[in-house]
C-alpha positions as a printed Julia matrix, in Angstrom:
362×3 Matrix{Float64}:
 56.23   74.36  -42.46
 59.31   72.13  -42.38
 60.74   74.0   -39.32
 57.51   73.66  -37.54
 57.15   69.91  -38.35
 60.61   69.26  -37.33
 59.8    70.01  -33.71
 57.53   66.93  -33.67
 60.02   64.54  -34.99
 60.95   62.93  -31.82
 57.46   61.88  -31.28
 57.52   59.58  -34.24
 59.65   56.38  -34.36
 59.88   56.08  -38.1
 60.69   57.91  -41.15
 57.41   56.98  -42.77
 55.55   58.39  -39.66
 57.46   61.66  -39.98
 56.5    61.86  -43.65
 52.93   61.02  -43.01
 52.79   63.91  -40.36
 54.0    66.42  -42.84
 51.58   65.21  -45.59
 48.75   65.48  -43.08
 49.94   68.89  -41.85
 50.12   70.33  -45.41
 46.65   68.92  -46.3
 45.17   70.76  -43.25
 46.79   74.07  -44.15
 46.7    74.32  -47.83
 43.7    76.21  -49.27
 41.75   73.29  -50.49
 37.93   72.55  -50.43
 36.68   69.57  -48.37
 39.74   69.44  -46.09
 37.81   66.98  -43.86
 38.0    64.37  -46.63
 41.02   61.98  -46.77
 41.29   62.38  -50.61
 41.48   66.24  -50.35
 43.98   66.0   -47.54
 46.12   63.8   -49.78
 45.61   66.11  -52.87
 43.68   63.49  -54.99
 40.35   63.36  -56.73
 37.32   62.72  -54.66
 36.02   58.96  -54.59
 38.15   57.86  -57.48
 41.39   59.06  -55.81
 40.67   57.08  -52.76
 42.85   54.25  -54.09
 45.71   56.54  -54.93
 49.06   55.84  -53.14
 49.12   58.97  -51.42
 45.65   58.66  -50.01
 46.33   54.97  -48.89
 49.53   56.13  -47.16
 47.82   58.86  -45.28
 44.99   56.51  -44.35
 47.55   54.16  -42.8
 49.26   56.9   -40.99
 45.96   58.26  -39.36
 44.27   54.82  -38.62
 46.97   52.18  -38.21
 50.28   53.72  -37.49
 51.41   53.58  -33.81
 51.95   57.14  -32.63
 50.5    58.94  -29.58
 47.93   61.53  -30.65
 47.78   62.92  -27.09
 51.64   63.57  -27.01
 51.42   65.23  -30.57
 48.53   67.46  -29.27
 50.43   68.29  -26.08
 53.43   69.31  -28.21
 51.35   71.51  -30.34
 49.8    73.32  -27.28
 53.33   73.68  -25.85
 54.44   75.5   -28.99
 51.34   77.73  -29.0
 51.69   78.66  -25.35
 55.37   79.4   -25.87
 54.78   81.83  -28.85
 54.02   85.53  -28.05
 51.8    85.67  -31.06
 49.45   82.91  -29.88
 50.06   82.56  -26.18
 46.82   82.61  -24.22
 46.22   85.53  -21.87
 43.47   86.27  -19.11
 41.54   88.45  -21.49
 40.53   85.51  -23.86
 37.86   82.97  -23.51
 37.64   79.24  -23.65
 34.7    78.05  -25.9
 33.12   74.86  -25.39
 31.19   73.4   -28.3
 30.52   70.41  -30.32
 30.37   69.62  -34.08
 28.79   66.72  -36.0
 29.39   65.17  -39.45
 27.29   62.59  -41.19
 28.56   59.03  -41.31
 26.59   56.14  -42.64
 26.76   52.53  -41.4
 27.39   50.95  -37.94
 30.99   49.85  -37.98
 32.67   53.22  -37.42
 33.67   54.13  -33.88
 31.45   56.63  -32.29
 28.77   56.63  -34.9
 25.07   56.92  -34.0
 21.85   58.83  -34.55
 22.1    62.12  -32.93
 21.65   65.83  -33.54
 24.23   66.96  -35.94
 24.86   70.83  -35.98
 26.34   70.81  -39.42
 23.08   69.67  -40.97
 20.68   71.1   -38.31
 18.75   67.89  -37.5
 19.1    64.51  -36.04
 20.94   62.02  -38.4
 23.49   59.28  -38.23
 27.04   60.62  -37.63
 29.83   61.39  -35.44
 29.9    64.29  -32.86
 33.07   65.65  -31.28
 33.23   67.89  -28.25
 35.86   70.6   -28.58
 37.55   73.47  -26.61
 38.78   76.49  -28.47
 40.68   79.52  -27.1
 39.84   82.65  -28.62
 40.33   86.68  -28.37
 39.79   89.54  -30.76
 42.95   88.59  -32.78
 43.23   84.64  -33.07
 41.5    81.49  -32.06
 42.82   77.9   -32.12
 41.54   74.48  -30.9
 42.9    73.09  -27.79
 41.34   69.7   -27.18
 38.81   67.26  -28.95
 37.0    64.21  -27.82
 34.49   62.19  -29.55
 31.25   61.56  -28.04
 30.34   58.01  -27.88
 26.51   57.2   -28.0
 25.25   54.9   -25.23
 24.44   51.98  -27.63
 28.12   51.6   -28.06
 28.45   50.41  -24.27
 27.23   47.09  -22.75
 25.09   48.8   -20.12
 24.27   51.77  -22.18
 24.06   55.0   -20.08
 24.52   53.06  -16.94
 27.92   51.87  -18.02
 30.68   53.45  -16.02
 32.72   54.38  -19.17
 29.72   56.39  -20.64
 30.17   60.18  -20.7
 27.57   62.64  -21.82
 28.65   65.63  -23.96
 28.22   67.83  -20.92
 30.56   65.81  -18.89
 33.12   65.71  -21.64
 32.91   69.51  -22.08
 33.42   70.13  -18.28
 36.39   67.63  -18.33
 38.02   69.53  -21.39
 37.52   72.81  -19.62
 39.4    71.58  -16.65
 42.06   69.94  -18.88
 42.72   73.35  -20.49
 43.0    74.94  -17.13
 45.53   72.22  -15.96
 47.55   72.74  -19.13
 48.24   76.31  -18.2
 45.82   77.97  -20.67
 44.68   81.33  -19.35
 41.22   82.57  -20.01
 38.71   84.87  -18.48
 35.67   82.73  -18.71
 34.32   79.47  -20.24
 31.74   80.33  -22.94
 29.05   78.01  -24.4
 25.72   78.23  -26.08
 22.42   77.14  -24.6
 23.08   73.38  -25.43
 25.46   73.4   -22.49
 24.48   76.6   -20.6
 20.81   75.63  -20.16
 21.94   72.48  -17.96
 22.56   73.15  -14.22
 24.93   70.17  -14.0
 27.33   71.7   -16.4
 27.47   75.0   -14.81
 27.71   73.28  -11.54
 30.81   71.18  -12.61
 32.58   74.44  -13.77
 31.67   76.13  -10.54
 33.02   73.25   -8.55
 36.26   73.49  -10.59
 36.38   77.13   -9.81
 36.26   78.17  -13.5
 34.45   81.39  -14.37
 31.8    81.04  -17.06
 29.38   82.89  -19.4
 26.56   80.67  -20.85
 23.55   81.15  -23.04
 20.12   79.86  -21.86
 17.15   78.87  -23.95
 14.36   81.57  -24.17
 11.81   79.3   -22.38
 14.33   78.6   -19.49
 12.41   79.41  -16.16
 13.54   79.94  -12.58
 11.45   79.05   -9.51
 11.24   82.01   -6.94
  9.37   82.53   -3.75
  6.52   83.91   -6.07
  5.88   82.75   -9.54
  8.36   81.22  -11.93
  9.22   83.57  -14.91
 11.83   83.74  -17.65
 14.53   86.01  -18.35
 12.42   88.1   -20.86
 10.07   88.72  -17.97
 12.93   90.09  -15.88
 13.96   92.39  -18.81
 10.52   93.87  -19.04
 10.9    95.2   -15.45
 13.93   97.17  -16.48
 13.44  101.01  -16.78
 13.7   102.25  -20.44
 12.47  105.77  -21.69
 14.41  105.86  -24.96
 17.97  106.37  -26.09
 18.35  109.75  -24.4
 17.0   108.33  -21.08
 17.96  104.7   -21.15
 17.34  104.12  -17.52
 18.64  100.68  -16.49
 20.22  100.06  -19.96
 23.76  100.76  -21.1
 24.82  100.99  -24.77
 27.25   98.41  -26.09
 29.06   98.62  -29.23
 29.22   95.34  -31.13
 32.14   95.1   -33.62
 32.27   92.55  -36.47
 35.13   91.01  -38.35
 34.53   93.0   -41.4
 34.82   96.26  -39.46
 31.05   97.01  -39.08
 29.76   98.09  -35.75
 26.18   98.21  -34.3
 24.79   99.55  -31.01
 23.09   97.12  -28.75
 21.68   97.58  -25.16
 22.55   95.61  -22.19
 21.48   95.64  -18.44
 21.7    93.58  -15.36
 18.44   91.92  -14.56
 17.0    90.16  -11.43
 15.57   86.82  -11.85
 15.07   84.77   -8.74
 18.54   84.34   -7.13
 20.13   85.43  -10.41
 21.07   89.19  -10.34
 23.88   91.78   -9.83
 24.36   90.85   -6.1
 23.65   87.18   -6.42
 25.75   84.15   -6.87
 25.05   84.32  -10.63
 24.73   87.5   -12.75
 21.91   87.66  -15.39
 22.58   90.17  -18.26
 20.06   90.87  -20.85
 20.94   92.4   -24.34
 18.92   93.47  -27.28
 18.99   95.92  -30.19
 15.84   97.8   -28.96
 14.75   97.59  -25.36
 11.43   99.22  -26.25
  9.37   96.46  -27.82
 10.35   93.38  -25.52
  7.64   91.42  -27.19
  5.69   88.91  -25.1
  7.05   86.06  -27.08
 10.55   87.0   -28.17
 12.46   85.33  -30.88
 15.03   84.23  -28.45
 16.97   84.94  -25.26
 20.51   84.77  -24.22
 21.16   84.54  -20.58
 24.86   83.67  -19.9
 25.4    82.57  -16.36
 28.39   83.24  -13.98
 28.63   82.71  -10.32
 28.59   85.96   -8.47
 30.93   88.86   -8.54
 31.9    90.34   -5.25
 30.3    93.75   -6.15
 27.76   94.97   -8.81
 29.73   95.17  -12.13
 28.88   97.13  -15.17
 25.95   95.79  -17.02
 27.89   96.07  -20.29
 30.28   93.44  -19.07
 30.48   90.01  -20.64
 27.31   90.19  -22.94
 26.69   88.06  -25.91
 23.98   89.74  -27.8
 21.19   87.98  -29.95
 21.37   87.7   -33.57
 17.76   88.44  -34.05
 17.29   92.23  -34.65
 14.28   92.85  -32.35
 14.77   90.33  -29.54
 15.59   90.48  -25.88
 18.55   88.47  -24.71
 20.06   87.69  -21.38
 23.53   86.85  -20.31
 25.16   85.86  -17.05
 28.56   84.99  -15.91
 30.15   83.33  -13.0
 33.17   81.86  -11.13
 33.56   79.11   -8.75
 34.3    81.7    -6.04
 33.05   85.2    -5.08
 35.48   87.06   -7.22
 34.55   89.77   -9.87
 34.61   88.21  -13.13
 33.44   90.76  -15.46
 34.99   93.99  -16.83
 33.47   96.52  -19.26
 34.02   96.03  -22.81
 32.44   98.42  -25.2
 34.09   97.48  -28.37
 33.79   93.74  -28.44
 31.21   91.43  -29.92
 31.07   89.28  -26.77
 33.35   86.67  -25.23
 32.71   84.05  -28.04
 33.01   86.34  -30.86
 35.85   86.41  -33.34
 36.19   89.97  -34.48
 39.33   89.73  -36.43
 40.5    87.23  -39.26
 43.08   84.77  -38.26
 46.31   84.49  -40.52
 46.93   81.04  -41.82
 49.06   79.28  -39.42
 49.35   76.05  -37.54
 47.5    77.74  -34.67
 44.28   77.69  -36.42
 43.95   73.96  -37.0
 44.47   70.91  -35.02
 47.31   68.82  -35.97
């Protein structure tokens, strides 16, 4: 670890800062519980250890000491991109997501009442939008920006400095591309993919993407509006021996298990194999396709130049008897999908990551 930490020394102006950086890095990488808490990072007891000298020293380093976090993160990414074991390649994906943690009070920066994924409900806390690069072998964070709720700004949502999570996510995706990070597509769940504005920003930046949509997401057509699950019902299926429009996809898990899913290109309004955005549906069993499915996964991507394999770029549902849909796109009319029959999907992590500085932000 010392050899790794020494490569950041020129970014810190004092010996105390260099020591604080090493203590922080050790706290992140050591196999401790609660490594999001200051006391655990410092190796002291919860609550009662908050006044310990090690905890106080680390607190000062993180909150008061004058060093440039953007420069430190840029150096970390530079090292990751230069290492053959962690260098990004065009077969990986850029995952946009956010995570929230509870935080009481009003004085803390960025705190507010909002949805927190860690507890699954609306509560007071801090939410951070992140980007992560991943393939079947390894994953690591790239950038992270805290979301600041509107009440922190004088003009609230009308304030020029206010940014939604969608705007932050699109900004971070562009920032990753500008930093030289290669990836096949930007991947996100329905919290991002269900919004036209987010997909439009990625398309304008010429970034390919694969998104999920909520199961109730509808699309207006020249006839009636209907949902991805309705498009799935129109696909031919006569059983595993005569799958019709469906193709088998093998989903591989990190523990070595595999399951067979079925995927197909569907047509929903202007979304389809020959449109500007592909719509791919995925399910464990195409036969039932219930009238009210447990959920749908439509990833969205701007159009390939030619019809691509229906097994490409799919992300299956976690519900065992549900229909899902997936789409992918780019900002230009280039083919963005290729067949993958041994992957759990673009945002899956199918192999454990060895402990290293690549798996955690510095």
